[in-house]
Amino acid sequence: QQQQQQQQQQQSLQKHPSIEAQVLENGHTIRLSRKVEYHDNEDVPAVISTISQESTAIDPAVIEKRMQAWVKRVLVEMRICPFTKSVSKSGQGLADLGVPVGKIAYHTSAASPQQICRLMADTWMAIANMIEAGPSGKEGISSILMAAPKFDEDFDLWSGPIFAMLEAGVVAAGAEGDVGVVCFHPKYATPDGTSFPGFGHMHSVPRLQQWLAENAPSQDLSTEEVAAGGAWQRRTPHATINVLRADQLEAAEGRRQSGIMYAENICKLVGNPDGLGNEKLAEDLQRERNIY
């Protein structure tokens, strides 16, 4: 009988081998594995999906301090976003358009590039909490900043496949009328305009150059300087998913004059002669990344 069971297990092994798959997208390999276990008297294996774990510890409290320092410096003090006036709340200046002021919800995902499913789960849990909380009141949430530090070194993966998945998820969930996602990263690069980078990205360099010429003609900035001026508006201490309410996005687009705002932002960041410049901006960002 024991010999018969061994033969059955061997036949089952041939029918249900362990699986290791590599999913290749835009040059990035995501390694998935499936471990197959066999139990007594069972021909059908128990399948356990596994993803490699990383041991690097992430302290959400530290990550939140870093993100808040960036919000204070860039969005509040430099006024890069005219509708964020504190590190705890956003949506200011839109009340007459029906958009209440709400909390900024800071979240941290410990997911790694080998755990993209976990990142998506963390993001959608945060979105579900925001929708359930509503936009106003004591618990109302205006926006989400979801930091994912383990993606800090791979901007191409973050800006390409990750945000394509996020956007596809929003569409598949029929949530376009509820939320929009915006891309931030410590190595953010402004799209060069040769192709559409997807939703949630900074305007292209040619568009920014056009707005700068129209609204700040005295600024004689090179293509590289304009690209830097766009990028510094999206360079956060960590790879970050910014989730905004769709009605807030629509109201903000209607209220602000995009050409003027982006031209002013570029001048503040890298303009001549009063812009902070790349070196100072890099120092400030690195200081925020070193907060503990």
C-alpha positions as a printed NumPy array, in Angstrom:
array([[  0.   ,   0.   ,   0.   ],
       [  2.843,   2.378,   0.865],
       [  4.491,   1.603,  -2.467],
       [  1.196,   2.341,  -4.255],
       [  0.925,   5.735,  -2.51 ],
       [  4.485,   6.615,  -3.539],
       [  3.673,   5.762,  -7.129],
       [  0.562,   7.964,  -7.001],
       [  2.546,  10.873,  -5.59 ],
       [  5.188,  10.467,  -8.293],
       [  2.517,  10.515, -10.99 ],
       [  0.984,  13.602,  -9.39 ],
       [  4.361,  15.326,  -9.367],
       [  4.588,  14.813, -13.096],
       [  1.12 ,  16.272, -13.599],
       [  1.555,  19.224, -11.202],
       [  5.155,  20.434, -11.214],
       [  6.285,  23.376,  -9.179],
       [  6.181,  26.55 , -11.173],
       [  8.569,  29.474, -11.379],
       [  7.541,  32.226, -13.738],
       [  9.164,  35.417, -14.832],
       [  6.881,  38.185, -16.062],
       [  8.769,  40.619, -18.251],
       [  7.341,  44.076, -18.867],
       [  9.271,  47.077, -20.187],
       [ 12.542,  45.388, -19.32 ],
       [ 11.571,  44.668, -15.704],
       [ 11.423,  41.111, -14.43 ],
       [  8.926,  40.245, -11.708],
       [  9.668,  36.81 , -10.275],
       [  6.741,  34.72 ,  -9.125],
       [  6.911,  31.239,  -7.683],
       [  4.417,  28.553,  -6.799],
       [  5.282,  25.864,  -4.288],
       [  3.398,  22.614,  -4.573],
       [  2.763,  20.487,  -1.489],
       [  1.305,  16.987,  -1.471],
       [ -0.675,  15.525,   1.396],
       [ -1.426,  11.887,   2.199],
       [ -4.138,  10.313,   0.055],
       [ -4.45 ,  13.461,  -2.099],
       [ -3.767,  13.489,  -5.795],
       [ -4.477,  17.244,  -6.093],
       [ -1.669,  19.341,  -4.665],
       [ -2.089,  22.247,  -2.266],
       [ -0.685,  25.298,  -4.046],
       [  0.922,  28.042,  -2.017],
       [  1.821,  31.234,  -3.867],
       [  4.994,  32.811,  -2.547],
       [  6.841,  36.036,  -3.18 ],
       [ 10.374,  36.67 ,  -1.994],
       [ 10.593,  38.708,   1.193],
       [ 13.073,  41.488,   1.949],
       [ 14.347,  42.02 ,   5.456],
       [ 14.798,  45.795,   5.302],
       [ 12.721,  47.288,   8.104],
       [ 10.53 ,  50.291,   7.319],
       [  9.201,  52.522,  10.093],
       [  5.967,  54.202,   8.905],
       [  6.377,  56.951,  11.517],
       [  9.773,  57.896,  10.074],
       [  8.477,  57.792,   6.511],
       [  5.578,  60.06 ,   7.485],
       [  7.98 ,  62.592,   9.041],
       [  9.964,  62.675,   5.806],
       [  6.87 ,  63.118,   3.671],
       [  5.502,  65.841,   5.921],
       [  8.824,  67.695,   5.768],
       [  8.616,  67.598,   1.967],
       [  4.978,  68.774,   1.95 ],
       [  5.902,  71.676,   4.235],
       [  8.927,  72.738,   2.193],
       [  7.634,  72.293,  -1.353],
       [  3.852,  72.472,  -1.299],
       [  3.243,  74.847,   1.621],
       [  6.248,  77.157,   1.945],
       [  7.124,  77.332,  -1.758],
       [  3.437,  77.199,  -2.696],
       [  4.026,  74.725,  -5.498],
       [  0.456,  73.521,  -4.9  ],
       [ -1.885,  76.474,  -4.268],
       [ -4.49 ,  74.231,  -2.625],
       [ -2.281,  72.74 ,   0.105],
       [ -1.553,  75.111,   2.968],
       [ -0.563,  72.745,   5.779],
       [  1.069,  69.344,   6.275],
       [ -2.136,  67.888,   7.672],
       [ -4.893,  69.152,   5.354],
       [ -5.455,  70.026,   1.704],
       [ -8.184,  71.386,  -0.539],
       [ -7.959,  74.945,   0.731],
       [ -9.347,  77.605,  -1.567],
       [-11.933,  75.397,  -3.269],
       [-14.85 ,  75.662,  -0.817],
       [-16.85 ,  77.905,  -3.146],
       [-16.626,  75.138,  -5.755],
       [-18.053,  72.584,  -3.33 ],
       [-14.742,  70.987,  -2.341],
       [-14.246,  70.855,   1.455],
       [-10.911,  70.924,   3.239],
       [ -9.915,  67.433,   4.358],
       [ -7.047,  65.528,   5.92 ],
       [ -3.979,  64.334,   4.081],
       [ -3.774,  60.607,   4.796],
       [ -0.147,  59.461,   5.014],
       [  0.418,  55.771,   4.32 ],
       [  3.48 ,  53.586,   3.912],
       [  3.704,  50.375,   1.92 ],
       [  6.494,  47.945,   2.773],
       [  6.031,  46.219,  -0.607],
       [  9.094,  45.588,  -2.733],
       [  9.365,  45.345,  -6.537],
       [  8.851,  41.6  ,  -6.066],
       [  5.601,  42.302,  -4.193],
       [  3.621,  44.44 ,  -6.612],
       [  0.371,  42.729,  -5.618],
       [  0.988,  43.859,  -2.051],
       [  1.563,  47.44 ,  -3.212],
       [ -1.714,  47.392,  -5.138],
       [ -3.538,  45.937,  -2.115],
       [ -2.09 ,  48.618,   0.186],
       [ -3.088,  51.369,  -2.239],
       [ -6.642,  50.143,  -2.727],
       [ -7.109,  49.682,   1.013],
       [ -6.11 ,  53.32 ,   1.502],
       [ -8.482,  54.385,  -1.286],
       [-11.316,  52.374,   0.274],
       [-10.682,  54.072,   3.614],
       [-10.731,  57.492,   1.95 ],
       [-14.005,  56.823,   0.163],
       [-15.583,  55.438,   3.328],
       [-14.412,  58.426,   5.39 ],
       [-15.904,  60.909,   2.95 ],
       [-14.403,  64.264,   1.971],
       [-15.473,  66.373,   4.967],
       [-16.041,  66.28 ,   8.682],
       [-13.665,  65.29 ,  11.46 ],
       [-12.556,  62.115,   9.684],
       [-12.859,  63.427,   6.129],
       [ -9.918,  62.702,   3.832],
       [ -8.961,  65.001,   0.99 ],
       [ -5.977,  63.131,  -0.415],
       [ -3.578,  60.237,   0.112],
       [  0.213,  60.142,   0.039],
       [  1.223,  56.477,  -0.173],
       [  5.011,  56.114,   0.136],
       [  6.717,  52.916,  -1.033],
       [ 10.425,  53.262,  -0.114],
       [ 11.532,  49.976,  -1.66 ],
       [ 10.777,  51.394,  -5.109],
       [ 13.044,  54.428,  -4.625],
       [ 15.819,  53.116,  -6.878],
       [ 13.705,  52.22 ,  -9.913],
       [ 11.927,  55.188, -11.429],
       [ 11.328,  53.419, -14.753],
       [  9.412,  50.609, -13.055],
       [  7.504,  53.063, -10.869],
       [  6.534,  55.529, -13.569],
       [  5.839,  52.91 , -16.231],
       [  4.371,  49.523, -15.273],
       [  3.309,  50.478, -11.731],
       [  1.329,  53.542, -12.768],
       [ -0.068,  51.754, -15.808],
       [ -1.417,  49.099, -13.424],
       [ -2.837,  51.748, -11.09 ],
       [ -4.579,  53.581, -13.915],
       [ -5.921,  50.32 , -15.364],
       [ -7.201,  49.399, -11.903],
       [ -9.039,  52.688, -11.539],
       [-10.681,  52.191, -14.934],
       [-11.492,  48.52 , -14.294],
       [-13.087,  49.433, -10.952],
       [-15.178,  52.14 , -12.61 ],
       [-13.61 ,  54.596, -10.159],
       [-12.668,  57.383, -12.579],
       [-15.424,  59.492, -11.053],
       [-14.025,  58.937,  -7.56 ],
       [-10.237,  59.163,  -7.661],
       [ -7.202,  60.041,  -9.71 ],
       [ -3.6  ,  58.94 ,  -9.15 ],
       [ -0.5  ,  61.129,  -9.478],
       [  3.12 ,  59.976,  -9.73 ],
       [  5.945,  61.196,  -7.457],
       [  9.449,  59.753,  -7.062],
       [ 12.879,  60.875,  -5.745],
       [ 14.3  ,  60.365,  -9.254],
       [ 11.343,  61.782, -11.155],
       [ 12.085,  62.801, -14.757],
       [  9.813,  65.113, -16.745],
       [  8.359,  63.427, -19.867],
       [ 10.21 ,  64.554, -22.987],
       [  7.082,  64.75 , -25.126],
       [  8.023,  62.043, -27.609],
       [  5.289,  59.743, -26.311],
       [  2.354,  59.832, -23.902],
       [  3.664,  58.758, -20.465],
       [  0.221,  57.944, -19.093],
       [ -2.085,  59.786, -16.752],
       [ -0.783,  61.195, -13.487],
       [  2.492,  62.559, -14.831],
       [  4.008,  66.014, -15.133],
       [  3.303,  67.895, -18.357],
       [  5.896,  67.318, -21.062],
       [  8.976,  69.481, -21.517],
       [  7.656,  71.085, -24.762],
       [  4.398,  72.032, -23.002],
       [  6.303,  73.538, -20.057],
       [  8.577,  75.438, -22.461],
       [  5.524,  76.863, -24.194],
       [  3.965,  78.017, -20.91 ],
       [  7.258,  79.513, -19.769],
       [  7.63 ,  81.461, -23.017],
       [  4.078,  82.782, -22.709],
       [  4.152,  83.698, -19.02 ],
       [  7.817,  84.334, -18.172],
       [  9.464,  85.378, -21.458],
       [ 12.462,  86.875, -19.669],
       [ 13.499,  83.395, -18.507],
       [ 16.016,  82.024, -20.981],
       [ 16.203,  78.468, -19.669],
       [ 17.669,  75.496, -21.489],
       [ 15.667,  72.372, -22.237],
       [ 17.507,  70.614, -19.387],
       [ 16.659,  73.408, -16.947],
       [ 12.98 ,  73.353, -17.884],
       [ 12.954,  69.579, -17.474],
       [ 14.512,  69.988, -14.025],
       [ 11.927,  72.613, -13.128],
       [  9.186,  70.127, -13.916],
       [ 10.912,  67.222, -12.186],
       [ 11.522,  68.997,  -8.869],
       [  7.778,  69.499,  -8.499],
       [  7.44 ,  65.694,  -8.365],
       [ 10.579,  64.65 ,  -6.466],
       [  9.584,  63.338,  -3.052],
       [ 11.716,  61.6  ,  -0.389],
       [ 10.26 ,  58.252,  -1.465],
       [  8.38 ,  56.723,  -4.379],
       [  4.86 ,  58.003,  -3.768],
       [  1.344,  57.483,  -5.051],
       [ -0.753,  60.597,  -4.583],
       [ -4.463,  59.83 ,  -4.686],
       [ -6.824,  62.77 ,  -5.125],
       [-10.586,  62.908,  -5.229],
       [-11.8  ,  63.304,  -8.796],
       [-14.06 ,  66.243,  -7.96 ],
       [-11.132,  67.995,  -6.274],
       [ -8.976,  67.434,  -9.335],
       [-11.669,  68.834, -11.595],
       [-12.229,  71.856,  -9.374],
       [ -8.514,  72.562,  -9.111],
       [ -8.086,  72.354, -12.89 ],
       [-10.952,  74.794, -13.32 ],
       [ -9.696,  77.23 , -10.689],
       [ -6.022,  77.411, -11.462],
       [ -4.422,  78.819, -14.585],
       [ -2.105,  75.943, -15.405],
       [  0.259,  77.823, -17.72 ],
       [  0.845,  80.612, -15.221],
       [  1.161,  78.255, -12.247],
       [  3.706,  75.926, -13.858],
       [  5.761,  78.814, -15.224],
       [  5.861,  80.386, -11.754],
       [  6.832,  77.062, -10.19 ],
       [  9.717,  76.56 , -12.621],
       [ 10.962,  80.088, -11.891],
       [ 10.856,  79.431,  -8.145],
       [ 12.779,  76.212,  -8.518],
       [ 15.396,  76.768, -11.236],
       [ 14.718,  80.23 , -12.682],
       [ 17.285,  82.99 , -13.193],
       [ 18.327,  84.717, -11.035],
       [ 16.126,  83.895,  -8.045],
       [ 15.435,  80.176,  -8.404],
       [ 16.824,  77.842,  -5.76 ],
       [ 18.755,  75.77 ,  -8.287],
       [ 19.425,  72.075,  -8.653],
       [ 22.157,  71.846,  -6.022],
       [ 20.079,  73.435,  -3.253],
       [ 16.993,  71.415,  -4.174],
       [ 19.01 ,  68.195,  -4.135],
       [ 20.446,  69.054,  -0.706],
       [ 16.988,  69.774,   0.696],
       [ 15.574,  66.52 ,  -0.623],
       [ 18.497,  64.497,   0.711],
       [ 18.092,  66.114,   4.123],
       [ 14.458,  65.01 ,   4.182],
       [ 15.438,  61.485,   3.143],
       [ 17.857,  61.398,   6.114],
       [ 15.212,  62.247,   8.753],
       [ 14.912,  59.617,  11.495]])
